[in-house]
Amino acid sequence: MRLDVSALLSDGGQSVNGSVTILGFAGSLRKESYNKALLRAAAELLPKDAVLEIFDLEGIPPFNQDLEDNLPERVRDFKTRIRAADAILIATPEYNYSIPGVLKNAIDWASRPPKDNAWRNKPVAIMSASTGMMGGARAQYHLRQCFVFLDMHPINKPEVVVAYAPQKIDTDGRVTEEQTREHIRNLLENLVAWTTRLKEEPLC
Ligand code: FNR
């Protein structure tokens, strides 16, 4: 049986008691997604001073610039949650050596209009899982390129790249391989430390 992540969804997320609120989402809409499984593992492996909310990109329409001054409700909700979060966690597949259209579409919506780019100054961490031998590494580098224009602050290490995902994630959608769990734990620790540092000493 799959873990229910709905309990992790809060009403918009605010830092409480010095904790770090992380908004996580997957670049896959698939119910049995390996990348959604990485997010569920992240929820289990969080440092104790962090909270993870998970947002599903289902329902975000194709980007249309005609609508950017009157955003669809689902996009407004997404932007509100990004703004409320201290940090972002993205788990994405690689499609045709790049990021899935669903993910790029969501990124584009939340970056608009330019004076209201919700990503600006957000610390961010990436994970990827793939059925293949590269584990989504090429998608991670394309995503990092987007972060430059979006003015986000990614952490570099560890690179959580999960190759041959069916060997490490079971049919219940649980990450079973201990080394992968350890990488996710380290990634989250680094994201929380980086986010705390940026809160104390903003870059601009
Ligand atoms: C893929 N897949 C894939 N894998 C990879 O390592 N490199 C790639 O370039 C691609 N390209 C690709 C394109 C498309 C359109 C699909 C549907 C799939 C395979 C991919 O790793 C696999 O389907 C994963 O299971 C997708 O992730 P989720 O949905 O399980 O999170």
PDB file of N, CA and C and ligand atoms in Angstrom, residues 28 30 32-36 92-98 129-136 138, ligand 1:
ATOM      1  N   SER A  28       6.454  14.472 -12.266  1.00  0.00           N
ATOM      2  CA  SER A  28       5.689  13.369 -12.863  1.00  0.00           C
ATOM      3  C   SER A  28       4.293  13.383 -12.264  1.00  0.00           C
ATOM      4  N   ARG A  30       2.352  10.716 -12.706  1.00  0.00           N
ATOM      5  CA  ARG A  30       2.043   9.291 -12.634  1.00  0.00           C
ATOM      6  C   ARG A  30       1.792   8.861 -11.190  1.00  0.00           C
ATOM      7  N   GLU A  32       2.081   5.942  -9.797  1.00  0.00           N
ATOM      8  CA  GLU A  32       3.111   5.043  -9.264  1.00  0.00           C
ATOM      9  C   GLU A  32       4.518   5.615  -9.475  1.00  0.00           C
ATOM     10  N   SER A  33       4.596   6.926  -9.627  1.00  0.00           N
ATOM     11  CA  SER A  33       5.855   7.583  -9.960  1.00  0.00           C
ATOM     12  C   SER A  33       6.972   7.272  -8.966  1.00  0.00           C
ATOM     13  N   TYR A  34       8.142   6.908  -9.492  1.00  0.00           N
ATOM     14  CA  TYR A  34       9.317   6.711  -8.644  1.00  0.00           C
ATOM     15  C   TYR A  34       9.747   8.033  -8.008  1.00  0.00           C
ATOM     16  N   ASN A  35       9.542   9.117  -8.727  1.00  0.00           N
ATOM     17  CA  ASN A  35       9.942  10.418  -8.178  1.00  0.00           C
ATOM     18  C   ASN A  35       9.023  10.865  -7.042  1.00  0.00           C
ATOM     19  N   LYS A  36       7.747  10.533  -7.143  1.00  0.00           N
ATOM     20  CA  LYS A  36       6.861  10.781  -5.993  1.00  0.00           C
ATOM     21  C   LYS A  36       7.309   9.932  -4.807  1.00  0.00           C
ATOM     22  N   THR A  92      12.403  14.849  -9.946  1.00  0.00           N
ATOM     23  CA  THR A  92      11.938  14.812 -11.341  1.00  0.00           C
ATOM     24  C   THR A  92      12.498  13.643 -12.150  1.00  0.00           C
ATOM     25  N   PRO A  93      11.676  13.109 -13.044  1.00  0.00           N
ATOM     26  CA  PRO A  93      12.211  12.185 -14.051  1.00  0.00           C
ATOM     27  C   PRO A  93      12.981  12.969 -15.115  1.00  0.00           C
ATOM     28  N   GLU A  94      13.684  12.216 -15.932  1.00  0.00           N
ATOM     29  CA  GLU A  94      14.302  12.780 -17.133  1.00  0.00           C
ATOM     30  C   GLU A  94      13.477  12.293 -18.315  1.00  0.00           C
ATOM     31  N   TYR A  95      13.049  13.222 -19.169  1.00  0.00           N
ATOM     32  CA  TYR A  95      12.349  12.849 -20.398  1.00  0.00           C
ATOM     33  C   TYR A  95      13.199  13.304 -21.572  1.00  0.00           C
ATOM     34  N   ASN A  96      13.586  12.365 -22.419  1.00  0.00           N
ATOM     35  CA  ASN A  96      14.353  12.710 -23.620  1.00  0.00           C
ATOM     36  C   ASN A  96      15.537  13.620 -23.315  1.00  0.00           C
ATOM     37  N   TYR A  97      16.271  13.214 -22.278  1.00  0.00           N
ATOM     38  CA  TYR A  97      17.498  13.885 -21.845  1.00  0.00           C
ATOM     39  C   TYR A  97      17.250  15.283 -21.274  1.00  0.00           C
ATOM     40  N   SER A  98      16.019  15.599 -20.884  1.00  0.00           N
ATOM     41  CA  SER A  98      15.759  16.922 -20.327  1.00  0.00           C
ATOM     42  C   SER A  98      14.684  16.798 -19.244  1.00  0.00           C
ATOM     43  N   ALA A 129      14.890  10.254 -10.257  1.00  0.00           N
ATOM     44  CA  ALA A 129      14.877   8.791 -10.367  1.00  0.00           C
ATOM     45  C   ALA A 129      14.501   8.432 -11.788  1.00  0.00           C
ATOM     46  N   SER A 130      15.163   7.400 -12.285  1.00  0.00           N
ATOM     47  CA  SER A 130      14.872   6.955 -13.642  1.00  0.00           C
ATOM     48  C   SER A 130      15.007   5.438 -13.711  1.00  0.00           C
ATOM     49  N   THR A 131      14.343   4.846 -14.676  1.00  0.00           N
ATOM     50  CA  THR A 131      14.476   3.407 -14.868  1.00  0.00           C
ATOM     51  C   THR A 131      15.817   3.071 -15.525  1.00  0.00           C
ATOM     52  N   GLY A 132      16.473   4.062 -16.066  1.00  0.00           N
ATOM     53  CA  GLY A 132      17.714   3.854 -16.808  1.00  0.00           C
ATOM     54  C   GLY A 132      18.959   4.024 -15.955  1.00  0.00           C
ATOM     55  N   MET A 133      20.121   3.920 -16.625  1.00  0.00           N
ATOM     56  CA  MET A 133      21.395   3.897 -15.904  1.00  0.00           C
ATOM     57  C   MET A 133      21.892   5.280 -15.495  1.00  0.00           C
ATOM     58  N   MET A 134      21.331   6.365 -16.078  1.00  0.00           N
ATOM     59  CA  MET A 134      21.829   7.702 -15.754  1.00  0.00           C
ATOM     60  C   MET A 134      21.056   8.365 -14.612  1.00  0.00           C
ATOM     61  N   GLY A 135      19.956   7.768 -14.215  1.00  0.00           N
ATOM     62  CA  GLY A 135      19.230   8.251 -13.032  1.00  0.00           C
ATOM     63  C   GLY A 135      18.646   9.652 -13.139  1.00  0.00           C
ATOM     64  N   GLY A 136      18.564  10.177 -14.355  1.00  0.00           N
ATOM     65  CA  GLY A 136      17.989  11.520 -14.510  1.00  0.00           C
ATOM     66  C   GLY A 136      19.011  12.637 -14.387  1.00  0.00           C
ATOM     67  N   ARG A 138      20.960  14.080 -16.482  1.00  0.00           N
ATOM     68  CA  ARG A 138      20.927  15.123 -17.532  1.00  0.00           C
ATOM     69  C   ARG A 138      19.794  16.102 -17.286  1.00  0.00           C
TER      70      ARG A 138
HETATM   71  C1  FNR B   1      11.430   8.429 -20.317  1.00  0.00           C
HETATM   72  N1  FNR B   1      12.401   7.792 -19.567  1.00  0.00           N
HETATM   73  C2  FNR B   1      13.706   8.232 -19.633  1.00  0.00           C
HETATM   74  N2  FNR B   1      14.658   7.813 -18.724  1.00  0.00           N
HETATM   75  C3  FNR B   1      15.927   8.311 -18.756  1.00  0.00           C
HETATM   76  O1  FNR B   1      16.765   7.936 -17.926  1.00  0.00           O
HETATM   77  N3  FNR B   1      16.294   9.240 -19.697  1.00  0.00           N
HETATM   78  C4  FNR B   1      15.409   9.707 -20.631  1.00  0.00           C
HETATM   79  O2  FNR B   1      15.774  10.538 -21.436  1.00  0.00           O
HETATM   80  C5  FNR B   1      14.070   9.201 -20.603  1.00  0.00           C
HETATM   81  N4  FNR B   1      13.126   9.666 -21.486  1.00  0.00           N
HETATM   82  C6  FNR B   1      11.814   9.375 -21.305  1.00  0.00           C
HETATM   83  C7  FNR B   1      10.841  10.041 -22.044  1.00  0.00           C
HETATM   84  C8  FNR B   1       9.507   9.820 -21.777  1.00  0.00           C
HETATM   85  C9  FNR B   1       8.472  10.597 -22.553  1.00  0.00           C
HETATM   86  C10 FNR B   1       9.121   8.889 -20.794  1.00  0.00           C
HETATM   87  C11 FNR B   1       7.653   8.637 -20.486  1.00  0.00           C
HETATM   88  C12 FNR B   1      10.067   8.197 -20.093  1.00  0.00           C
HETATM   89  C13 FNR B   1      12.050   6.705 -18.637  1.00  0.00           C
HETATM   90  C14 FNR B   1      11.783   7.237 -17.240  1.00  0.00           C
HETATM   91  O3  FNR B   1      12.977   7.198 -16.503  1.00  0.00           O
HETATM   92  C15 FNR B   1      10.745   6.366 -16.511  1.00  0.00           C
HETATM   93  O4  FNR B   1       9.520   6.335 -17.271  1.00  0.00           O
HETATM   94  C16 FNR B   1      10.469   6.842 -15.105  1.00  0.00           C
HETATM   95  O5  FNR B   1       9.732   5.869 -14.423  1.00  0.00           O
HETATM   96  C17 FNR B   1       9.701   8.161 -15.094  1.00  0.00           C
HETATM   97  O6  FNR B   1       9.626   8.673 -13.790  1.00  0.00           O
HETATM   98  P1  FNR B   1       8.358   8.477 -12.831  1.00  0.00           P
HETATM   99  O7  FNR B   1       7.101   8.783 -13.619  1.00  0.00           O
HETATM  100  O8  FNR B   1       8.402   7.034 -12.385  1.00  0.00           O
HETATM  101  O9  FNR B   1       8.607   9.418 -11.691  1.00  0.00           O
END
